[in-house]
Every structure is written in C-alpha cells, then in structure tokens.
Coordinates of C-alpha atoms in Angstrom, one line a residue:
X58 CA 91.2 110.3 134.7
X59 CA 87.8 109.2 133.7
X60 CA 88.7 105.8 132.3
X61 CA 90.5 102.6 133.3
X62 CA 93.4 100.7 131.7
X63 CA 92.7 97.0 131.3
X64 CA 95.5 94.4 131.2
X65 CA 97.1 94.3 127.8
X66 CA 94.5 96.6 126.2
X67 CA 96.2 100.0 126.4
X68 CA 94.5 103.2 127.2
X69 CA 90.8 102.9 126.7
X70 CA 89.4 104.8 125.1
X71 CA 112.5 143.0 105.1
X72 CA 111.6 142.9 108.8
X73 CA 112.4 139.2 108.9
X74 CA 115.4 139.6 111.0
X75 CA 113.5 141.6 113.6
X76 CA 110.7 138.9 113.6
X77 CA 113.3 136.2 114.2
X78 CA 114.9 138.2 117.0
X79 CA 111.5 138.8 118.6
X80 CA 110.7 135.1 118.2
X81 CA 113.9 134.0 119.9
X82 CA 113.3 136.6 122.7
X83 CA 109.7 135.2 123.1
X84 CA 111.1 131.7 123.4
X85 CA 113.7 132.8 126.0
X86 CA 111.1 134.7 128.0
X87 CA 108.7 131.7 127.9
X88 CA 111.5 129.3 129.0
X89 CA 112.6 131.6 131.8
X90 CA 109.0 132.1 132.9
X91 CA 108.4 128.3 133.2
X92 CA 111.8 127.7 134.8
X93 CA 111.3 130.5 137.3
X94 CA 107.8 129.2 138.1
X95 CA 109.2 125.7 138.8
X96 CA 112.3 126.6 140.7
X97 CA 111.3 129.8 142.5
X98 CA 110.9 128.0 145.8
X99 CA 113.7 125.5 145.6
X100 CA 112.3 122.2 146.7
X101 CA 108.8 123.5 145.9
X102 CA 109.9 124.0 142.3
X103 CA 111.1 120.5 142.0
X104 CA 107.8 119.3 143.5
X105 CA 105.9 121.3 140.9
X106 CA 107.9 119.7 138.1
X107 CA 107.5 116.3 139.6
X108 CA 103.7 116.9 139.9
X109 CA 103.4 118.0 136.3
X110 CA 105.5 115.1 135.0
X111 CA 103.7 112.6 137.3
X112 CA 100.3 113.8 136.1
X113 CA 100.8 112.0 132.8
X114 CA 99.7 108.3 132.7
X115 CA 102.1 106.1 130.8
X116 CA 100.3 103.6 128.5
X117 CA 102.6 100.6 129.3
X118 CA 100.0 98.0 128.3
X119 CA 99.7 99.5 124.8
X120 CA 103.5 99.6 124.4
X121 CA 103.7 95.9 125.3
X122 CA 101.0 95.0 122.8
X123 CA 102.5 97.0 120.0
X124 CA 105.9 95.4 120.7
X125 CA 104.3 92.0 120.2
X126 CA 103.4 93.0 116.6
X127 CA 106.5 95.2 115.8
X128 CA 107.6 93.2 112.8
X129 CA 104.3 93.7 111.0
X130 CA 104.1 97.4 111.7
X131 CA 105.1 100.0 109.0
X132 CA 108.6 101.4 108.9
X133 CA 109.2 105.2 109.3
X134 CA 110.5 106.5 106.0
X135 CA 111.7 110.0 106.9
X136 CA 114.0 110.7 109.8
X137 CA 112.7 113.3 112.2
X138 CA 109.2 113.3 110.8
X139 CA 106.7 112.2 113.5
X140 CA 103.1 110.8 113.4
X141 CA 101.1 111.1 116.6
X142 CA 97.6 109.6 117.0
X143 CA 95.3 111.7 119.1
X144 CA 92.4 109.8 120.6
X145 CA 89.4 111.4 122.3
X146 CA 87.7 108.8 124.5
X147 CA 83.9 108.8 125.0
X148 CA 84.2 107.0 128.4
X149 CA 81.4 107.8 130.9
X150 CA 83.4 106.4 133.8
X151 CA 84.1 108.8 136.7
X152 CA 81.9 111.4 138.3
X153 CA 82.6 114.2 135.8
X154 CA 82.1 112.1 132.7
X155 CA 78.9 110.3 133.9
X156 CA 76.7 113.3 133.1
X157 CA 77.3 112.6 129.3
X158 CA 75.4 109.3 129.3
X159 CA 75.1 105.9 130.9
X160 CA 78.4 104.0 131.6
X161 CA 78.0 100.7 129.7
X162 CA 81.4 99.5 130.8
X163 CA 82.9 100.1 127.4
X164 CA 84.2 103.1 125.5
X165 CA 84.9 104.1 121.9
X166 CA 87.1 106.6 120.2
X167 CA 84.8 109.6 119.9
X168 CA 87.4 111.5 117.9
X169 CA 90.6 110.3 116.3
X170 CA 93.2 112.5 114.6
X171 CA 96.4 111.5 112.9
X172 CA 98.8 114.4 113.4
X173 CA 101.8 114.5 111.1
X174 CA 104.7 116.7 112.0
X175 CA 107.1 117.3 109.1
X176 CA 110.9 116.9 109.4
X177 CA 112.3 120.2 110.4
X178 CA 108.9 121.1 111.7
X179 CA 107.9 123.1 108.6
X180 CA 104.3 122.1 108.9
X181 CA 101.7 120.2 111.0
X182 CA 98.9 118.3 109.3
X183 CA 96.0 116.9 111.3
X184 CA 93.9 114.3 109.6
X185 CA 90.5 113.3 111.1
X186 CA 89.5 109.7 110.8
X187 CA 85.6 109.2 110.9
X188 CA 84.4 107.1 113.7
X189 CA 81.9 105.4 111.4
X190 CA 84.5 104.5 108.7
X191 CA 84.2 100.9 107.7
X192 CA 87.7 99.3 108.1
X193 CA 89.4 95.9 108.7
X194 CA 90.1 95.5 112.4
X195 CA 93.0 93.2 113.3
X196 CA 92.7 90.6 116.0
X197 CA 93.3 92.5 119.3
X198 CA 93.8 91.8 123.0
X199 CA 90.7 92.7 125.0
X200 CA 90.9 94.2 128.5
X201 CA 90.1 90.8 130.0
X202 CA 93.2 89.2 128.3
X203 CA 91.2 87.3 125.6
X204 CA 91.7 88.0 121.9
X205 CA 89.2 89.1 119.3
X206 CA 89.0 87.7 115.8
X207 CA 89.8 90.0 112.9
X208 CA 86.7 91.7 111.5
X209 CA 85.3 94.3 109.2
X210 CA 83.6 96.9 111.3
X211 CA 83.3 100.6 112.2
X212 CA 86.6 102.2 113.0
X213 CA 85.7 103.3 116.5
X214 CA 85.1 99.7 117.6
X215 CA 88.9 99.2 117.6
X216 CA 89.2 101.3 120.8
X217 CA 86.2 99.5 122.4
X218 CA 87.7 96.1 121.7
X219 CA 91.4 96.6 122.4
X220 CA 92.1 100.2 123.5
X221 CA 94.8 102.4 122.1
X222 CA 97.0 99.5 120.9
X223 CA 94.1 98.1 118.7
X224 CA 93.3 101.6 117.4
X225 CA 97.0 102.2 116.4
X226 CA 97.3 98.9 114.6
X227 CA 94.1 99.6 112.8
X228 CA 95.3 103.0 111.6
X229 CA 98.6 101.6 110.6
X230 CA 97.0 98.8 108.5
X231 CA 94.6 101.4 106.9
X232 CA 97.3 104.0 106.1
X233 CA 100.6 102.2 106.1
X234 CA 101.8 105.1 108.2
X235 CA 103.9 104.4 111.3
X236 CA 102.4 105.8 114.4
X237 CA 105.3 107.1 116.5
X238 CA 103.4 108.3 119.6
X239 CA 99.8 108.4 120.9
X240 CA 97.8 110.6 123.3
X241 CA 94.4 109.7 124.8
X242 CA 92.2 112.4 126.4
X243 CA 88.7 112.1 127.9
X244 CA 85.8 114.5 128.3
X245 CA 86.9 115.9 131.6
X246 CA 90.5 116.5 130.4
X247 CA 89.2 118.4 127.3
X248 CA 87.1 120.7 129.4
X249 CA 89.9 121.3 131.9
X250 CA 92.3 122.4 129.1
X251 CA 89.8 124.8 127.6
X252 CA 89.1 126.4 131.0
X253 CA 92.8 126.6 131.8
X254 CA 93.3 129.0 128.8
X255 CA 90.2 131.0 129.9
X256 CA 88.1 129.8 127.1
X257 CA 88.4 129.6 123.3
X258 CA 86.8 132.0 120.8
X259 CA 84.8 130.7 117.9
X260 CA 82.6 132.3 115.3
X261 CA 79.1 131.1 114.9
X262 CA 77.3 131.8 111.6
X263 CA 73.9 131.2 113.3
X264 CA 72.6 130.9 116.9
X265 CA 72.8 127.4 118.5
X266 CA 70.0 126.0 120.7
X267 CA 70.9 122.3 121.2
X268 CA 69.1 120.7 124.1
X269 CA 71.0 117.4 123.8
X270 CA 74.3 119.2 124.1
X271 CA 72.9 121.6 126.6
X272 CA 74.2 124.4 124.4
X273 CA 72.6 127.8 123.8
X274 CA 74.7 130.4 122.1
X275 CA 74.2 133.6 120.0
X276 CA 75.6 134.1 116.5
X277 CA 78.9 135.9 116.0
X278 CA 82.1 135.7 118.0
X279 CA 81.6 133.7 121.2
X280 CA 84.1 132.6 123.8
X281 CA 83.4 129.0 124.9
X282 CA 84.2 127.7 128.4
X283 CA 85.1 124.0 128.8
X284 CA 81.6 122.7 129.2
X285 CA 80.3 124.7 126.2
X286 CA 83.3 123.7 124.1
X287 CA 82.7 120.0 124.7
X288 CA 79.1 120.4 123.7
X289 CA 80.1 122.4 120.6
X290 CA 82.6 119.8 119.3
X291 CA 80.4 116.8 120.2
X292 CA 77.0 118.0 118.9
X293 CA 76.0 116.4 115.7
X294 CA 72.3 115.9 114.8
X295 CA 71.1 119.4 115.7
X296 CA 73.9 121.4 114.1
X297 CA 74.3 122.0 110.3
X298 CA 73.3 119.0 108.2
X299 CA 73.8 116.6 111.1
X300 CA 76.6 114.7 109.4
X301 CA 79.7 113.4 111.2
X302 CA 81.7 115.1 108.4
X303 CA 80.5 118.5 109.4
X304 CA 81.1 117.7 113.0
X305 CA 84.7 116.8 112.3
X306 CA 85.2 120.1 110.4
X307 CA 83.8 122.0 113.4
X308 CA 86.2 120.1 115.6
X309 CA 89.1 121.1 113.3
X310 CA 88.2 124.7 113.4
X311 CA 87.9 124.7 117.2
X312 CA 91.4 123.0 117.5
X313 CA 92.8 125.7 115.2
X314 CA 91.3 128.4 117.5
X315 CA 92.7 126.5 120.6
X316 CA 96.2 126.4 119.0
X317 CA 96.0 130.2 118.4
X318 CA 95.0 130.8 122.0
X319 CA 97.7 128.6 123.5
X320 CA 100.4 130.2 121.4
X321 CA 99.2 133.7 122.3
X322 CA 101.4 135.9 124.5
X323 CA 98.5 136.1 127.0
X324 CA 99.1 132.4 128.0
X325 CA 102.7 131.5 127.1
X326 CA 104.3 134.7 128.6
X327 CA 102.3 134.6 131.8
X328 CA 103.6 132.0 134.3
X329 CA 100.5 132.4 136.5
X330 CA 98.4 131.3 133.5
X331 CA 100.9 128.9 132.0
X332 CA 101.1 126.6 135.0
X333 CA 97.4 125.8 135.1
X334 CA 97.5 125.1 131.4
X335 CA 100.4 122.6 131.9
X336 CA 98.7 121.1 134.9
X337 CA 95.4 120.6 133.1
X338 CA 97.0 119.3 129.9
X339 CA 99.2 116.8 131.7
X340 CA 96.5 115.6 134.1
X341 CA 94.2 114.8 131.1
X342 CA 96.7 112.7 129.2
X343 CA 97.5 109.0 128.8
X344 CA 100.4 108.6 126.4
X345 CA 103.0 106.1 125.2
X346 CA 105.8 105.8 127.8
X347 CA 108.3 107.9 125.8
X348 CA 106.0 110.9 126.0
X349 CA 104.8 110.3 129.6
X350 CA 107.0 113.1 131.1
X351 CA 107.4 116.9 130.8
X352 CA 110.7 116.3 129.1
X353 CA 109.2 113.8 126.6
X354 CA 106.5 116.2 125.7
X355 CA 108.9 119.1 125.4
X356 CA 111.2 117.2 123.1
X357 CA 108.2 116.6 120.8
X358 CA 106.6 120.0 120.7
X359 CA 109.6 122.4 121.0
X360 CA 109.8 122.7 117.2
X361 CA 106.1 123.5 116.9
X362 CA 106.4 127.1 118.1
X363 CA 108.0 128.2 114.8
X364 CA 105.4 126.6 112.5
X365 CA 103.4 129.4 110.7
X366 CA 99.7 129.3 111.5
X367 CA 98.9 128.8 107.8
X368 CA 101.0 125.7 107.9
X369 CA 99.0 124.1 110.7
X370 CA 96.5 122.3 108.6
X371 CA 93.3 120.3 109.3
X372 CA 91.5 118.0 107.0
X373 CA 89.3 114.9 107.0
X374 CA 90.4 111.8 105.2
X375 CA 88.6 111.6 101.8
X376 CA 85.4 109.7 102.6
X377 CA 81.9 109.0 101.2
X378 CA 78.8 107.1 102.3
X379 CA 79.4 103.4 102.6
X380 CA 77.9 101.5 99.6
X381 CA 75.8 99.2 101.8
X382 CA 74.8 101.6 104.6
X383 CA 74.4 105.3 104.1
X384 CA 75.0 105.8 107.9
X385 CA 78.5 104.5 107.6
X386 CA 81.6 105.8 105.7
X387 CA 84.2 104.4 103.3
X388 CA 87.4 105.9 101.8
X389 CA 87.3 107.7 98.5
X390 CA 90.1 106.3 96.3
X391 CA 92.6 107.1 94.9
X392 CA 92.4 110.3 96.9
X393 CA 92.8 108.6 100.3
X394 CA 95.8 106.7 99.2
X395 CA 97.3 109.8 97.7
X396 CA 96.9 111.5 101.1
X397 CA 98.5 108.6 103.0
X398 CA 101.4 108.5 100.6
X399 CA 102.1 112.2 101.2
X400 CA 102.2 111.5 105.0
X401 CA 104.4 108.5 104.6
X402 CA 106.9 110.3 102.5
X403 CA 106.6 113.6 104.4
X404 CA 105.6 115.4 101.1
X405 CA 103.7 118.7 101.1
X406 CA 100.0 119.0 100.6
X407 CA 97.6 121.9 100.5
X408 CA 94.2 122.4 102.1
X409 CA 91.5 124.8 100.9
X410 CA 88.0 125.5 102.4
X411 CA 86.3 124.7 99.1
X412 CA 89.1 122.9 97.4
X413 CA 88.8 119.5 95.6
X414 CA 89.4 116.3 97.4
X415 CA 91.9 115.1 94.8
X416 CA 95.2 116.3 93.4
X417 CA 95.3 119.6 91.6
X418 CA 95.9 119.3 87.8
X419 CA 99.5 119.3 86.6
X420 CA 101.0 122.4 85.1
X421 CA 103.5 122.8 82.2
X422 CA 106.9 124.6 82.6
X423 CA 109.9 125.1 80.2
X424 CA 113.3 123.6 80.7
X425 CA 116.7 124.1 79.0
X426 CA 117.6 121.1 76.9
X427 CA 120.6 120.4 74.7
X428 CA 120.2 119.7 71.0
X429 CA 120.3 116.0 71.7
X430 CA 118.0 116.1 74.7
X431 CA 120.9 116.3 77.2
X432 CA 120.8 119.1 79.8
X433 CA 123.8 121.4 79.5
X434 CA 124.7 125.1 79.1
X435 CA 124.8 126.3 75.5
X436 CA 122.4 126.0 72.6
X437 CA 119.1 124.8 73.9
X438 CA 115.4 124.4 73.0
X439 CA 112.4 124.7 75.2
X440 CA 110.7 121.4 76.0
X441 CA 107.4 121.2 78.0
X442 CA 107.6 119.0 81.0
X443 CA 105.0 118.1 83.6
X444 CA 105.4 119.4 87.1
X445 CA 102.8 118.3 89.6
X446 CA 102.0 120.8 92.4
X447 CA 101.2 119.5 95.9
X448 CA 97.7 117.8 95.9
X449 CA 94.9 119.9 97.4
X450 CA 92.4 118.5 99.9
X451 CA 89.3 120.0 101.5
X452 CA 90.2 121.5 104.9
X453 CA 91.3 124.6 106.8
X454 CA 94.3 126.1 108.6
X455 CA 94.8 127.5 112.0
X456 CA 95.3 131.0 110.4
X457 CA 91.7 131.1 109.1
X458 CA 89.1 133.3 110.7
X459 CA 85.6 131.9 110.0
X460 CA 84.0 135.3 110.8
X461 CA 85.7 137.0 107.8

C-alpha cells in the first residue's frame, strides 16, 4: 500500500425466463470458475484464498475511533440497505505514488463517494462529495494521538486531520446517513485494478493533451490503461471548464465503464483473468474489519450482479460556489437535503444527464372516492390527488454510452 495508518486515525487517506436462467447459469459458472481456481491444487488453492483475503488491510484504528462516538452516529433506518464510503487517497508515500508529487507527510481524500445499495439490491446510487465543499468538521483524533478542535473547513481536510474515521464522522454529520462500511484505495491500487481488467474504454469528445497529467489521447473510443486512467480521472485544469464538478462527472462516467468491464463475461467467466482482478482489487484496499476478507466482500457485493446497469446511478451532491470564495463549494438547499433524505429512507430517485437538480413537479391522478369521501367500492366520484414522482438529479447511469 502507498500510505500508513497512524495510531487512532484510521486509514489515511417474454424472454424473461430465459434471461433469468442464463443469469443463474452465469452466476454458477462464475462461482465454479473461482472455486476451481482456488482449490485446483489442494493446499495451493487454500494458499491462494488466504493470499487474497490477507491482501486486504483491516482499518482497526478507524473502527475503534468510530466506536468511541457510536452514540452520536446516525441510526440505520432500513434493514438490508447499506451505505459504503469510498475514499480515494492522494498519498504520495511509496515508490509508485511518489511520481505524482512531493510527499508532504499528509494526505487528503482526492475523491470521496457515498455508495448507497438499496434493500433487495434493486439499485446502486453513487454520490460524489466535492473535496472543496465547505463543511463542519468534528474534533478528530490525529495520527499522533492528539485531538483537533471542531472547525469549518474544506471537506477533504477531514482525511488529512483524522483519516477515514474523521471523514466518516464528517459525512454522517453532513448527511445524517449512517455509513455501514468504508473502503480506501490509493493511486497505485487504482492503476492496478484498471490494468487487471486489461484497460477500460471511454469515449472522448475531443483530443486530450495534458502535460500535467502526462496524458495525450485522440478523440473517440479509447481504451485506457491504469496510468492513463489515473491521469484521466485526476486531470482538472486542462480538461473541459477546469471545474472540480466536471472532473467528478468524468470520474463517474469512468466508474460506470469500469463496472461494465468487470461485469462482462470476458472477465468474470475467465478464471485466468478473474484471479488477477481479485488480487489487484484486494491488494489495493483498506476497509473496515467486517469487510477485510474475501467472505466479507462477497457478502456485500453478491447481490450487485443482478442490478440492471440503468439502475447503477452516479451523481454529484447538489452544490454551488461558496458565497465567500468562488474556489470553494457549498450545498444547494433544499435539493441536497432532499437527496440525503432519499438515501436515509432508501427511497428511489432518478438521474438524468441534463436533468434538474431538484425534485420533478408533482402530477395529478384520479382516485375512486365514496360519496362522503370514504374509499369503498360502489358509487364514486373522481378526486384529483397529488402524487410526487421520484426526484430527479443531474447525473448518469452505467448503461449510458457517451459516444452515442
């Protein structure tokens, strides 16, 4: 890994039946392929399983810090729904990460995504939280064991001050959404996962020549390797309008393409390709102790295979320029609270590429009503009632093809 864990800080930084049968067969084949890979050589198989499981770093320090504040944390409202905080660390520690800048001895969350998995795994919604968002940070334990004072500052300072535990507490205070699990990955781990799936295809509307990101690519469909993918999702000032909002949207589209690649038969049905993916993925992760094993990860993601690609949604929390500094962000209300409320209650929402940031307008429908306003069979009259559709937010889904 390219970072260190300080004491108490946490990780730093009509054919439906046929379709269902084919899906079950795909799942069985995948399971048999992985199992066969791991146990083919008896003791060697168990060694492979142990290696993959041992690759994951358990974030024991964060677990201890969160337990200290358990009484003030939000309560989960919907059984079986899960919220996972995905944190991309910008650490420059380690040989492979040092090339991306000078190691100042600290690190911040370069990318933070709150991933909501609905009960029954009907949908997955990934909400990007801007690193420059101005928020209230709680008092947190630093890597050296001292404690910081609460402050109003940029969101990504939470990771710098108190690692994953401080970031989780900040997100929970901001959203009132209980974070059930967390995953931290650094630059090297990101590149390894992209290379393990033999690259990820994206669509570029225009050529890219970014010296800072060391990225030179033609327009059209391009398959990015790990190094190129890292430059693509991190580049900011030389692509588009240079805003962090556009960069987050680019990251979301890349993640959608990565989801499609990992779920493709070329990877999941080929044990020779699947093992490197698992090895790269597990080697790059620091997670809460409950997830820090192959079994823990499997229990979390096994239901994700059946989520339709159009229900794997990406959006950025409604934001605007901060009133006192145009280079910082603040939440747009009441749209942000409406989004957080949908996540807390596991209620549906819709994303559209050019959709509004607030809820869609209500629509009118008819209902059968008794002559005295009581609902019952028999004589009735039509009465207009308000039915609110799921709110619509600006975003995209993993099913979208940006080249079309």
